[in-house]
């Protein structure tokens, strides 16, 4: 992301110099559009959600043991969902889905 962000910043600065009337809002809009166009914004948002979830998910071993065991049907459904997410490269979603869906027994 660093090279891409660096390139975006350079482009934005050049654009800003060319049009001295550009405002901070214009620069923000250009940056957002560039990140959306490259697909990076979606990835950044997914990673941020996963990081927030991980920070909030501070359960202890006792908390995890107290969680009810999933039925075999639910384990199969969760595994199908996990495979679908991985197949479609929804890595951020997988990182949020896994900790809450298998009682910590499964990994990607």
GROMACS .gro file of N, CA and C in nm:
model
  324
    1UNK      N    1   0.082  -0.120   0.000
    1UNK     CA    2   0.000   0.000   0.000
    1UNK      C    3   0.086   0.126   0.000
    2UNK      N    4   0.207   0.116   0.054
    2UNK     CA    5   0.289   0.235   0.071
    2UNK      C    6   0.325   0.295  -0.064
    3UNK      N    7   0.371   0.212  -0.158
    3UNK     CA    8   0.406   0.267  -0.289
    3UNK      C    9   0.285   0.329  -0.354
    4UNK      N   10   0.172   0.260  -0.349
    4UNK     CA   11   0.052   0.312  -0.410
    4UNK      C   12   0.009   0.442  -0.343
    5UNK      N   13   0.012   0.446  -0.212
    5UNK     CA   14  -0.026   0.568  -0.139
    5UNK      C   15   0.070   0.681  -0.171
    6UNK      N   16   0.198   0.648  -0.182
    6UNK     CA   17   0.298   0.749  -0.216
    6UNK      C   18   0.271   0.806  -0.355
    7UNK      N   19   0.240   0.717  -0.448
    7UNK     CA   20   0.210   0.762  -0.584
    7UNK      C   21   0.085   0.849  -0.586
    8UNK      N   22  -0.016   0.809  -0.509
    8UNK     CA   23  -0.140   0.886  -0.503
    8UNK      C   24  -0.111   1.025  -0.447
    9UNK      N   25  -0.032   1.031  -0.341
    9UNK     CA   26   0.001   1.161  -0.280
    9UNK      C   27   0.076   1.250  -0.379
   10UNK      N   28   0.171   1.192  -0.450
   10UNK     CA   29   0.245   1.270  -0.548
   10UNK      C   30   0.152   1.323  -0.657
   11UNK      N   31   0.063   1.237  -0.704
   11UNK     CA   32  -0.033   1.279  -0.806
   11UNK      C   33  -0.123   1.389  -0.753
   12UNK      N   34  -0.167   1.373  -0.629
   12UNK     CA   35  -0.255   1.473  -0.570
   12UNK      C   36  -0.182   1.607  -0.551
   13UNK      N   37  -0.057   1.601  -0.510
   13UNK     CA   38   0.020   1.725  -0.494
   13UNK      C   39   0.039   1.796  -0.627
   14UNK      N   40   0.069   1.719  -0.731
   14UNK     CA   41   0.084   1.779  -0.864
   14UNK      C   42  -0.047   1.841  -0.909
   15UNK      N   43  -0.155   1.768  -0.885
   15UNK     CA   44  -0.287   1.820  -0.922
   15UNK      C   45  -0.317   1.947  -0.843
   16UNK      N   46  -0.280   1.947  -0.717
   16UNK     CA   47  -0.303   2.063  -0.632
   16UNK      C   48  -0.221   2.182  -0.680
   17UNK      N   49  -0.098   2.159  -0.719
   17UNK     CA   50  -0.013   2.267  -0.767
   17UNK      C   51  -0.066   2.325  -0.898
   18UNK      N   52  -0.120   2.236  -0.983
   18UNK     CA   53  -0.174   2.281  -1.110
   18UNK      C   54  -0.298   2.368  -1.090
   19UNK      N   55  -0.379   2.330  -0.996
   19UNK     CA   56  -0.501   2.406  -0.969
   19UNK      C   57  -0.492   2.458  -0.827
   20UNK      N   58  -0.438   2.574  -0.813
   20UNK     CA   59  -0.416   2.629  -0.679
   20UNK      C   60  -0.547   2.653  -0.604
   21UNK      N   61  -0.658   2.640  -0.672
   21UNK     CA   62  -0.788   2.660  -0.609
   21UNK      C   63  -0.838   2.533  -0.541
   22UNK      N   64  -0.765   2.423  -0.555
   22UNK     CA   65  -0.808   2.296  -0.496
   22UNK      C   66  -0.814   2.310  -0.344
   23UNK      N   67  -0.914   2.251  -0.286
   23UNK     CA   68  -0.931   2.256  -0.142
   23UNK      C   69  -0.894   2.121  -0.082
   24UNK      N   70  -0.888   2.117   0.047
   24UNK     CA   71  -0.861   1.992   0.117
   24UNK      C   72  -0.968   1.888   0.085
   25UNK      N   73  -1.092   1.932   0.073
   25UNK     CA   74  -1.200   1.840   0.038
   25UNK      C   75  -1.178   1.779  -0.100
   26UNK      N   76  -1.128   1.859  -0.195
   26UNK     CA   77  -1.097   1.807  -0.328
   26UNK      C   78  -0.991   1.699  -0.321
   27UNK      N   79  -0.890   1.722  -0.239
   27UNK     CA   80  -0.782   1.624  -0.224
   27UNK      C   81  -0.834   1.496  -0.160
   28UNK      N   82  -0.919   1.510  -0.059
   28UNK     CA   83  -0.977   1.392   0.005
   28UNK      C   84  -1.061   1.313  -0.094
   29UNK      N   85  -1.139   1.385  -0.173
   29UNK     CA   86  -1.224   1.319  -0.271
   29UNK      C   87  -1.140   1.245  -0.375
   30UNK      N   88  -1.034   1.308  -0.422
   30UNK     CA   89  -0.947   1.245  -0.521
   30UNK      C   90  -0.879   1.121  -0.463
   31UNK      N   91  -0.835   1.130  -0.339
   31UNK     CA   92  -0.772   1.015  -0.274
   31UNK      C   93  -0.870   0.900  -0.259
   32UNK      N   94  -0.992   0.931  -0.211
   32UNK     CA   95  -1.095   0.828  -0.193
   32UNK      C   96  -1.127   0.761  -0.327
   33UNK      N   97  -1.145   0.840  -0.430
   33UNK     CA   98  -1.178   0.785  -0.562
   33UNK      C   99  -1.067   0.695  -0.613
   34UNK      N  100  -0.942   0.736  -0.593
   34UNK     CA  101  -0.829   0.655  -0.637
   34UNK      C  102  -0.824   0.522  -0.563
   35UNK      N  103  -0.843   0.528  -0.431
   35UNK     CA  104  -0.840   0.405  -0.351
   35UNK      C  105  -0.957   0.314  -0.386
   36UNK      N  106  -1.072   0.370  -0.413
   36UNK     CA  107  -1.188   0.289  -0.453
   36UNK      C  108  -1.163   0.225  -0.589
   37UNK      N  109  -1.109   0.301  -0.681
   37UNK     CA  110  -1.084   0.252  -0.816
   37UNK      C  111  -0.984   0.136  -0.815
   38UNK      N  112  -0.884   0.142  -0.728
   38UNK     CA  113  -0.783   0.037  -0.718
   38UNK      C  114  -0.825  -0.079  -0.630
   39UNK      N  115  -0.941  -0.068  -0.565
   39UNK     CA  116  -0.988  -0.174  -0.477
   39UNK      C  117  -0.921  -0.175  -0.341
   40UNK      N  118  -0.838  -0.077  -0.314
   40UNK     CA  119  -0.764  -0.074  -0.187
   40UNK      C  120  -0.850  -0.027  -0.071
   41UNK      N  121  -0.947   0.061  -0.098
   41UNK     CA  122  -1.030   0.113   0.010
   41UNK      C  123  -1.109   0.002   0.076
   42UNK      N  124  -1.167  -0.087  -0.004
   42UNK     CA  125  -1.244  -0.200   0.049
   42UNK      C  126  -1.154  -0.288   0.137
   43UNK      N  127  -1.032  -0.314   0.091
   43UNK     CA  128  -0.940  -0.397   0.168
   43UNK      C  129  -0.900  -0.329   0.299
   44UNK      N  130  -0.876  -0.200   0.292
   44UNK     CA  131  -0.839  -0.126   0.415
   44UNK      C  132  -0.954  -0.127   0.516
   45UNK      N  133  -1.076  -0.108   0.468
   45UNK     CA  134  -1.192  -0.110   0.558
   45UNK      C  135  -1.209  -0.248   0.621
   46UNK      N  136  -1.193  -0.353   0.541
   46UNK     CA  137  -1.206  -0.489   0.593
   46UNK      C  138  -1.099  -0.518   0.698
   47UNK      N  139  -0.976  -0.476   0.671
   47UNK     CA  140  -0.868  -0.498   0.767
   47UNK      C  141  -0.892  -0.421   0.896
   48UNK      N  142  -0.943  -0.299   0.882
   48UNK     CA  143  -0.971  -0.218   1.001
   48UNK      C  144  -1.081  -0.284   1.085
   49UNK      N  145  -1.187  -0.335   1.019
   49UNK     CA  146  -1.293  -0.404   1.094
   49UNK      C  147  -1.238  -0.527   1.165
   50UNK      N  148  -1.152  -0.601   1.097
   50UNK     CA  149  -1.094  -0.721   1.158
   50UNK      C  150  -1.007  -0.683   1.278
   51UNK      N  151  -0.930  -0.577   1.266
   51UNK     CA  152  -0.845  -0.533   1.377
   51UNK      C  153  -0.928  -0.485   1.495
   52UNK      N  154  -1.036  -0.413   1.468
   52UNK     CA  155  -1.124  -0.367   1.576
   52UNK      C  156  -1.188  -0.488   1.644
   53UNK      N  157  -1.236  -0.583   1.565
   53UNK     CA  158  -1.297  -0.703   1.621
   53UNK      C  159  -1.197  -0.779   1.708
   54UNK      N  160  -1.074  -0.792   1.660
   54UNK     CA  161  -0.972  -0.864   1.736
   54UNK      C  162  -0.943  -0.792   1.868
   55UNK      N  163  -0.941  -0.659   1.864
   55UNK     CA  164  -0.915  -0.582   1.986
   55UNK      C  165  -1.029  -0.598   2.086
   56UNK      N  166  -1.151  -0.607   2.035
   56UNK     CA  167  -1.267  -0.621   2.124
   56UNK      C  168  -1.286  -0.763   2.174
   57UNK      N  169  -1.234  -0.858   2.099
   57UNK     CA  170  -1.252  -0.999   2.133
   57UNK      C  171  -1.141  -1.043   2.228
   58UNK      N  172  -1.150  -1.001   2.351
   58UNK     CA  173  -1.047  -1.031   2.451
   58UNK      C  174  -1.097  -1.135   2.551
   59UNK      N  175  -1.169  -1.234   2.500
   59UNK     CA  176  -1.223  -1.335   2.591
   59UNK      C  177  -1.112  -1.423   2.647
   60UNK      N  178  -1.133  -1.470   2.767
   60UNK     CA  179  -1.036  -1.557   2.833
   60UNK      C  180  -1.067  -1.702   2.797
   61UNK      N  181  -0.979  -1.793   2.838
   61UNK     CA  182  -1.004  -1.935   2.814
   61UNK      C  183  -1.131  -1.980   2.883
   62UNK      N  184  -1.158  -1.927   3.001
   62UNK     CA  185  -1.281  -1.963   3.073
   62UNK      C  186  -1.405  -1.921   2.995
   63UNK      N  187  -1.398  -1.802   2.934
   63UNK     CA  188  -1.510  -1.755   2.852
   63UNK      C  189  -1.531  -1.847   2.733
   64UNK      N  190  -1.422  -1.889   2.670
   64UNK     CA  191  -1.433  -1.976   2.553
   64UNK      C  192  -1.486  -2.114   2.590
   65UNK      N  193  -1.446  -2.166   2.705
   65UNK     CA  194  -1.496  -2.297   2.748
   65UNK      C  195  -1.644  -2.291   2.783
   66UNK      N  196  -1.690  -2.175   2.827
   66UNK     CA  197  -1.830  -2.160   2.864
   66UNK      C  198  -1.921  -2.147   2.742
   67UNK      N  199  -1.864  -2.124   2.626
   67UNK     CA  200  -1.945  -2.113   2.505
   67UNK      C  201  -2.004  -2.248   2.470
   68UNK      N  202  -2.129  -2.252   2.426
   68UNK     CA  203  -2.191  -2.380   2.391
   68UNK      C  204  -2.123  -2.441   2.269
   69UNK      N  205  -2.114  -2.573   2.268
   69UNK     CA  206  -2.056  -2.643   2.154
   69UNK      C  207  -2.152  -2.639   2.036
   70UNK      N  208  -2.097  -2.622   1.917
   70UNK     CA  209  -2.180  -2.617   1.798
   70UNK      C  210  -2.220  -2.757   1.755
   71UNK      N  211  -2.339  -2.768   1.701
   71UNK     CA  212  -2.384  -2.897   1.649
   71UNK      C  213  -2.306  -2.929   1.521
   72UNK      N  214  -2.310  -3.055   1.481
   72UNK     CA  215  -2.241  -3.094   1.357
   72UNK      C  216  -2.296  -3.020   1.237
   73UNK      N  217  -2.429  -2.998   1.235
   73UNK     CA  218  -2.490  -2.923   1.125
   73UNK      C  219  -2.433  -2.782   1.116
   74UNK      N  220  -2.422  -2.716   1.230
   74UNK     CA  221  -2.369  -2.580   1.231
   74UNK      C  222  -2.221  -2.578   1.192
   75UNK      N  223  -2.146  -2.678   1.234
   75UNK     CA  224  -2.005  -2.685   1.195
   75UNK      C  225  -1.990  -2.698   1.043
   76UNK      N  226  -2.075  -2.781   0.982
   76UNK     CA  227  -2.071  -2.799   0.837
   76UNK      C  228  -2.109  -2.670   0.766
   77UNK      N  229  -2.214  -2.604   0.814
   77UNK     CA  230  -2.256  -2.478   0.753
   77UNK      C  231  -2.145  -2.374   0.766
   78UNK      N  232  -2.085  -2.364   0.884
   78UNK     CA  233  -1.976  -2.269   0.904
   78UNK      C  234  -1.857  -2.299   0.813
   79UNK      N  235  -1.828  -2.427   0.794
   79UNK     CA  236  -1.718  -2.464   0.707
   79UNK      C  237  -1.748  -2.426   0.562
   80UNK      N  238  -1.872  -2.445   0.519
   80UNK     CA  239  -1.911  -2.405   0.383
   80UNK      C  240  -1.898  -2.254   0.365
   81UNK      N  241  -1.940  -2.179   0.465
   81UNK     CA  242  -1.928  -2.034   0.458
   81UNK      C  243  -1.781  -1.995   0.453
   82UNK      N  244  -1.700  -2.059   0.536
   82UNK     CA  245  -1.555  -2.029   0.538
   82UNK      C  246  -1.493  -2.056   0.402
   83UNK      N  247  -1.526  -2.170   0.341
   83UNK     CA  248  -1.472  -2.203   0.209
   83UNK      C  249  -1.517  -2.103   0.104
   84UNK      N  250  -1.643  -2.061   0.110
   84UNK     CA  251  -1.694  -1.961   0.017
   84UNK      C  252  -1.617  -1.829   0.030
   85UNK      N  253  -1.596  -1.786   0.153
   85UNK     CA  254  -1.526  -1.660   0.177
   85UNK      C  255  -1.382  -1.667   0.127
   86UNK      N  256  -1.315  -1.778   0.152
   86UNK     CA  257  -1.177  -1.795   0.107
   86UNK      C  258  -1.171  -1.802  -0.045
   87UNK      N  259  -1.264  -1.877  -0.106
   87UNK     CA  260  -1.267  -1.891  -0.251
   87UNK      C  261  -1.282  -1.755  -0.319
   88UNK      N  262  -1.363  -1.669  -0.262
   88UNK     CA  263  -1.388  -1.537  -0.319
   88UNK      C  264  -1.291  -1.431  -0.267
   89UNK      N  265  -1.191  -1.475  -0.193
   89UNK     CA  266  -1.084  -1.389  -0.142
   89UNK      C  267  -1.134  -1.277  -0.052
   90UNK      N  268  -1.234  -1.310   0.032
   90UNK     CA  269  -1.285  -1.215   0.132
   90UNK      C  270  -1.205  -1.235   0.260
   91UNK      N  271  -1.076  -1.205   0.253
   91UNK     CA  272  -0.986  -1.233   0.365
   91UNK      C  273  -1.022  -1.156   0.492
   92UNK      N  274  -1.060  -1.031   0.477
   92UNK     CA  275  -1.100  -0.953   0.593
   92UNK      C  276  -1.222  -1.011   0.660
   93UNK      N  277  -1.319  -1.053   0.580
   93UNK     CA  278  -1.441  -1.114   0.635
   93UNK      C  279  -1.409  -1.246   0.703
   94UNK      N  280  -1.319  -1.325   0.642
   94UNK     CA  281  -1.280  -1.452   0.702
   94UNK      C  282  -1.215  -1.429   0.838
   95UNK      N  283  -1.131  -1.328   0.848
   95UNK     CA  284  -1.061  -1.304   0.974
   95UNK      C  285  -1.156  -1.262   1.085
   96UNK      N  286  -1.272  -1.206   1.048
   96UNK     CA  287  -1.372  -1.171   1.148
   96UNK      C  288  -1.463  -1.291   1.175
   97UNK      N  289  -1.494  -1.367   1.070
   97UNK     CA  290  -1.587  -1.480   1.081
   97UNK      C  291  -1.531  -1.595   1.165
   98UNK      N  292  -1.406  -1.630   1.142
   98UNK     CA  293  -1.349  -1.749   1.206
   98UNK      C  294  -1.351  -1.748   1.359
   99UNK      N  295  -1.306  -1.642   1.423
   99UNK     CA  296  -1.301  -1.649   1.569
   99UNK      C  297  -1.437  -1.672   1.636
  100UNK      N  298  -1.543  -1.629   1.575
  100UNK     CA  299  -1.674  -1.644   1.637
  100UNK      C  300  -1.754  -1.762   1.588
  101UNK      N  301  -1.702  -1.837   1.490
  101UNK     CA  302  -1.786  -1.940   1.430
  101UNK      C  303  -1.745  -2.083   1.462
  102UNK      N  304  -1.626  -2.105   1.510
  102UNK     CA  305  -1.580  -2.241   1.534
  102UNK      C  306  -1.529  -2.262   1.677
  103UNK      N  307  -1.555  -2.170   1.765
  103UNK     CA  308  -1.504  -2.179   1.901
  103UNK      C  309  -1.352  -2.190   1.902
  104UNK      N  310  -1.288  -2.133   1.800
  104UNK     CA  311  -1.142  -2.132   1.794
  104UNK      C  312  -1.079  -2.262   1.751
  105UNK      N  313  -1.159  -2.360   1.704
  105UNK     CA  314  -1.106  -2.489   1.667
  105UNK      C  315  -1.053  -2.496   1.523
  106UNK      N  316  -1.095  -2.402   1.438
  106UNK     CA  317  -1.058  -2.408   1.297
  106UNK      C  318  -0.963  -2.294   1.263
  107UNK      N  319  -0.886  -2.313   1.158
  107UNK     CA  320  -0.796  -2.208   1.108
  107UNK      C  321  -0.810  -2.200   0.958
  108UNK      N  322  -0.762  -2.089   0.901
  108UNK     CA  323  -0.772  -2.074   0.754
  108UNK      C  324  -0.671  -2.158   0.683
   0.00000   0.00000   0.00000
